[in-house]
Each structure stands twice: as C-alpha cells, then as structure tokens.
C-alpha cells in the first residue's frame, strides 16, 4: 500500500427493512476530508456495504475488525500509540483518532 486506506459505510444504507441510515462516525471523517481536500491526495477512499461480513475488510484486518470508519495505515512506522494492529497492519477505527492522526501527519487542524 502506498496510500492510507479509508473505509466508510455507503450513505443511505438499510438494516433489513429499516432506514435509510447514515453512520455518524463515517460522516464525521468524510467531513474532515471535504473540509481539507488535500487529504484526499494521501488516502484511498473505499465505500463498503452495511451488511456483514464485509469481505474487503475481513481480508485485510480479520473478521473481528470490520467496523467503519477505519483507516488502515500504509506505513506502520508512523502509527500513533492508540492505533490497533491485525494481520500485520496498523489501523485506527475511531473518528476523532483518525482526525488527530491526520493533524499530526498532514498538518490539518485537530478536533476540538
């Protein structure tokens, strides 16, 4: 991986016959990207379905780590202390922690 990989739930998803819904954490992270477009040059954005299993995430991080949003880091040596690890990869799965990482790594503002 040359870029960090960001996985978000597709907006307007359904849970059975209920919905449409959006994922608050995914919207928060996407809002940071929209507010700071230069970040889009550093991250590959993937939208996944709500239904589990989420095969792409399972193949990368394992069945236990298929929640969204999740940022899989291209360079594990730059992983912050609060990052998690699975299948030899470092990742961040908390919206505020993702924004904090971008602030430290790319100079964007930090969440308040």
C-alpha positions as YAML, in Angstrom:
chain: A
units: angstrom
residues:
- id: 1
  name: UNK
  ca: [0.00, 0.00, 0.00]
- id: 2
  name: UNK
  ca: [1.35, 3.39, -0.94]
- id: 3
  name: UNK
  ca: [-1.58, 5.35, 0.49]
- id: 4
  name: UNK
  ca: [-3.54, 5.02, 3.69]
- id: 5
  name: UNK
  ca: [-6.80, 3.18, 3.03]
- id: 6
  name: UNK
  ca: [-10.01, 4.66, 4.45]
- id: 7
  name: UNK
  ca: [-13.15, 2.51, 4.66]
- id: 8
  name: UNK
  ca: [-16.52, 4.16, 5.17]
- id: 9
  name: UNK
  ca: [-20.06, 2.82, 5.06]
- id: 10
  name: UNK
  ca: [-22.03, 3.82, 1.98]
- id: 11
  name: UNK
  ca: [-24.52, 6.53, 2.92]
- id: 12
  name: UNK
  ca: [-28.25, 5.87, 2.92]
- id: 13
  name: UNK
  ca: [-27.93, 2.23, 3.93]
- id: 14
  name: UNK
  ca: [-30.71, -0.02, 5.16]
- id: 15
  name: UNK
  ca: [-30.73, -2.50, 8.02]
- id: 16
  name: UNK
  ca: [-33.23, -5.02, 6.76]
- id: 17
  name: UNK
  ca: [-36.36, -3.02, 6.02]
- id: 18
  name: UNK
  ca: [-35.38, -0.10, 8.29]
- id: 19
  name: UNK
  ca: [-33.68, 3.00, 7.01]
- id: 20
  name: UNK
  ca: [-32.27, 4.83, 5.29]
- id: 21
  name: UNK
  ca: [-29.46, 5.48, 7.77]
- id: 22
  name: UNK
  ca: [-26.01, 7.04, 7.82]
- id: 23
  name: UNK
  ca: [-23.03, 6.24, 10.01]
- id: 24
  name: UNK
  ca: [-22.26, 9.29, 12.24]
- id: 25
  name: UNK
  ca: [-18.56, 8.39, 12.55]
- id: 26
  name: UNK
  ca: [-18.22, 7.94, 8.79]
- id: 27
  name: UNK
  ca: [-19.89, 11.30, 8.14]
- id: 28
  name: UNK
  ca: [-17.56, 12.96, 10.65]
- id: 29
  name: UNK
  ca: [-14.46, 11.56, 8.93]
- id: 30
  name: UNK
  ca: [-15.81, 12.36, 5.47]
- id: 31
  name: UNK
  ca: [-16.50, 15.91, 6.64]
- id: 32
  name: UNK
  ca: [-12.84, 16.32, 7.59]
- id: 33
  name: UNK
  ca: [-11.87, 15.17, 4.08]
- id: 34
  name: UNK
  ca: [-14.31, 17.60, 2.48]
- id: 35
  name: UNK
  ca: [-13.05, 20.45, 4.68]
- id: 36
  name: UNK
  ca: [-9.40, 19.68, 3.84]
- id: 37
  name: UNK
  ca: [-9.35, 18.38, 0.25]
- id: 38
  name: UNK
  ca: [-5.57, 17.98, 0.20]
- id: 39
  name: UNK
  ca: [-6.03, 14.95, 2.47]
- id: 40
  name: UNK
  ca: [-7.71, 13.16, -0.44]
- id: 41
  name: UNK
  ca: [-4.29, 13.01, -2.12]
- id: 42
  name: UNK
  ca: [-2.93, 10.94, 0.79]
- id: 43
  name: UNK
  ca: [-5.74, 8.44, 1.24]
- id: 44
  name: UNK
  ca: [-7.63, 5.96, -0.92]
- id: 45
  name: UNK
  ca: [-11.33, 6.11, -0.02]
- id: 46
  name: UNK
  ca: [-13.46, 2.98, -0.16]
- id: 47
  name: UNK
  ca: [-17.19, 2.76, 0.50]
- id: 48
  name: UNK
  ca: [-18.50, -0.58, 1.76]
- id: 49
  name: UNK
  ca: [-21.96, -2.00, 2.27]
- id: 50
  name: UNK
  ca: [-23.56, -2.01, 5.71]
- id: 51
  name: UNK
  ca: [-24.25, -5.76, 5.70]
- id: 52
  name: UNK
  ca: [-21.70, -8.03, 7.31]
- id: 53
  name: UNK
  ca: [-19.47, -9.71, 6.61]
- id: 54
  name: UNK
  ca: [-17.58, -7.00, 4.78]
- id: 55
  name: UNK
  ca: [-15.25, -9.17, 2.70]
- id: 56
  name: UNK
  ca: [-12.71, -6.49, 1.82]
- id: 57
  name: UNK
  ca: [-12.18, -5.56, 5.48]
- id: 58
  name: UNK
  ca: [-12.22, -9.17, 6.64]
- id: 59
  name: UNK
  ca: [-9.45, -9.98, 4.15]
- id: 60
  name: UNK
  ca: [-7.34, -7.06, 5.39]
- id: 61
  name: UNK
  ca: [-7.97, -7.00, 9.14]
- id: 62
  name: UNK
  ca: [-9.86, -10.17, 10.01]
- id: 63
  name: UNK
  ca: [-13.46, -10.82, 10.97]
- id: 64
  name: UNK
  ca: [-13.13, -9.07, 14.34]
- id: 65
  name: UNK
  ca: [-12.21, -5.72, 12.73]
- id: 66
  name: UNK
  ca: [-14.79, -4.88, 10.08]
- id: 67
  name: UNK
  ca: [-16.28, -1.77, 11.65]
- id: 68
  name: UNK
  ca: [-16.31, 1.61, 9.94]
- id: 69
  name: UNK
  ca: [-14.85, 4.12, 9.76]
- id: 70
  name: UNK
  ca: [-11.41, 2.58, 9.68]
- id: 71
  name: UNK
  ca: [-8.14, 3.99, 8.39]
- id: 72
  name: UNK
  ca: [-5.52, 1.38, 7.51]
- id: 73
  name: UNK
  ca: [-2.09, 2.96, 7.58]
- id: 74
  name: UNK
  ca: [0.26, 2.49, 4.64]
- id: 75
  name: UNK
  ca: [3.31, 2.97, 6.85]
- id: 76
  name: UNK
  ca: [3.07, 1.15, 10.18]
- id: 77
  name: UNK
  ca: [6.16, 3.01, 11.42]
- id: 78
  name: UNK
  ca: [4.02, 6.17, 11.54]
- id: 79
  name: UNK
  ca: [1.24, 4.55, 13.56]
- id: 80
  name: UNK
  ca: [0.26, 6.51, 16.67]
- id: 81
  name: UNK
  ca: [0.24, 4.86, 20.08]
- id: 82
  name: UNK
  ca: [-3.53, 4.45, 20.03]
- id: 83
  name: UNK
  ca: [-3.54, 2.52, 16.76]
- id: 84
  name: UNK
  ca: [-4.59, -1.11, 16.62]
- id: 85
  name: UNK
  ca: [-2.92, -3.99, 14.82]
- id: 86
  name: UNK
  ca: [-4.20, -7.03, 12.94]
- id: 87
  name: UNK
  ca: [-2.84, -9.22, 10.15]
- id: 88
  name: UNK
  ca: [0.41, -7.23, 10.13]
- id: 89
  name: UNK
  ca: [-1.40, -3.95, 9.56]
- id: 90
  name: UNK
  ca: [-1.84, -0.88, 11.75]
- id: 91
  name: UNK
  ca: [-5.19, 0.84, 11.76]
- id: 92
  name: UNK
  ca: [-7.30, 3.48, 13.50]
- id: 93
  name: UNK
  ca: [-11.02, 2.90, 13.94]
- id: 94
  name: UNK
  ca: [-12.15, 5.93, 15.94]
- id: 95
  name: UNK
  ca: [-13.27, 9.06, 14.05]
- id: 96
  name: UNK
  ca: [-11.55, 11.52, 16.41]
- id: 97
  name: UNK
  ca: [-8.37, 9.46, 16.46]
- id: 98
  name: UNK
  ca: [-8.36, 9.44, 12.64]
- id: 99
  name: UNK
  ca: [-8.65, 13.25, 12.64]
- id: 100
  name: UNK
  ca: [-5.87, 13.50, 15.27]
- id: 101
  name: UNK
  ca: [-3.66, 11.28, 13.10]
- id: 102
  name: UNK
  ca: [-4.28, 13.48, 10.05]
- id: 103
  name: UNK
  ca: [-3.44, 16.56, 12.12]
- id: 104
  name: UNK
  ca: [-0.14, 15.06, 13.25]
- id: 105
  name: UNK
  ca: [0.78, 13.51, 9.90]
- id: 106
  name: UNK
  ca: [-0.54, 16.17, 7.49]
- id: 107
  name: UNK
  ca: [-0.91, 19.38, 9.46]
- id: 108
  name: UNK
  ca: [-4.69, 19.68, 9.39]
- id: 109
  name: UNK
  ca: [-6.49, 21.21, 12.37]
- id: 110
  name: UNK
  ca: [-7.25, 18.94, 15.31]
- id: 111
  name: UNK
  ca: [-10.76, 18.24, 16.55]
- id: 112
  name: UNK
  ca: [-11.79, 20.44, 19.45]
...
